[in-house]
């Protein structure tokens, strides 16, 4: 008899088999659901950093049952994403999220050569953002030449992948230089991580920390904590440097200490009681990282915490209606609303919850490696 997580995975397949039709009919890359319908990103069109999560979700579902409809929908969106190579100006360090999880997943699951080429193209773009003073530049704004962000730890996997594919160590070397900088400059003594650090682009000297998507300067934006947790775990899986594993475990201990009694995740672990916000994407990402940490260390507390997070989402925050797009609710893009919404559905929440369930079921194709 299937267990709870297997039954839920079947519900996810049913939901997205149906709502992928709505996406294809509209011709967009689903960014989030509004009034039960997919909408495209209001920022930078198909070049917005989240575009890879929808095809990633399709590839997760394809990996589970080899249903052609998921492959077809993933490839429809991959074509839109690779068109963005030509536009170029919107692409930033998040080409890891965008292309490893779309074209990279396609190559992993189908051995398609063009998908491999497109993934290598993205890796070269990420390499091009490296500043040899020690970091990968995050964004394109001319006033932010020296900015690096914790989220980039997730994008490093694209570089490690490219070195394995090509036999050229430069990609992995850049990834480890950036990871070492993150270890030194982002990881705080209490096991939390900063979101944005500005460096002098000429010397690499730390200039200052900036407030990002969390409550305020110096607080703990929970999704940033989750990016750090999973990102350092992936860095360890790629580079086998024990310092990255230790960092991931410290970040995990801090994250676990902040899981709410109902299993949901506050948007910022330091947010005021008077202005509480939830970001369930953070919980879903952290559950994925914790499952990998459990696999690496055998520490049961990691798997138990991952299950607490996933159970909280399944018990309270999933929309299973087949006719309404969007599954995970109560996702918050930014503590201080940046226009993307608060307590809403956003597709990367749907993606990471699906990945977490695949890990719990032992069927995850591990698209990050
Ligand atoms: N990487 C940007 C975010 O997590 O919102």
CSV table of C-alpha atoms in Angstrom, one decimal, residues 11 34-35 53 55 78 83 115 125 128 153 172 202-203 237-238 248 256 267 270 274 278 309 312 325 351 355 367 369:
chain,number,residue,atom,x,y,z
A,11,UNK,CA,-1.9,13.9,-6.4
A,34,UNK,CA,-3.4,34.3,-9.4
A,35,UNK,CA,-7.2,33.6,-9.1
A,53,UNK,CA,11.5,25.9,-12.0
A,55,UNK,CA,10.4,22.8,-16.5
A,78,UNK,CA,13.1,25.3,-22.5
A,83,UNK,CA,15.7,32.3,-26.6
A,115,UNK,CA,20.2,20.3,-24.0
A,125,UNK,CA,27.7,32.7,-18.8
A,128,UNK,CA,31.7,35.2,-17.2
A,153,UNK,CA,25.5,28.9,-3.6
A,172,UNK,CA,34.8,24.0,-10.5
A,202,UNK,CA,38.9,46.1,-7.6
A,203,UNK,CA,40.3,44.5,-4.4
A,237,UNK,CA,28.4,16.9,-2.7
A,238,UNK,CA,30.3,18.4,-5.6
A,248,UNK,CA,25.7,23.2,6.0
A,256,UNK,CA,15.8,23.5,12.7
A,267,UNK,CA,9.6,34.7,6.3
A,270,UNK,CA,13.9,37.7,13.4
A,274,UNK,CA,3.4,42.4,15.2
A,278,UNK,CA,5.2,33.0,6.4
A,309,UNK,CA,8.5,20.7,7.3
A,312,UNK,CA,3.3,21.2,7.9
A,325,UNK,CA,-3.3,26.3,-10.9
A,351,UNK,CA,8.9,22.7,-7.4
A,355,UNK,CA,11.5,17.6,-5.0
A,367,UNK,CA,18.6,17.4,-11.0
A,369,UNK,CA,24.2,17.2,-9.9
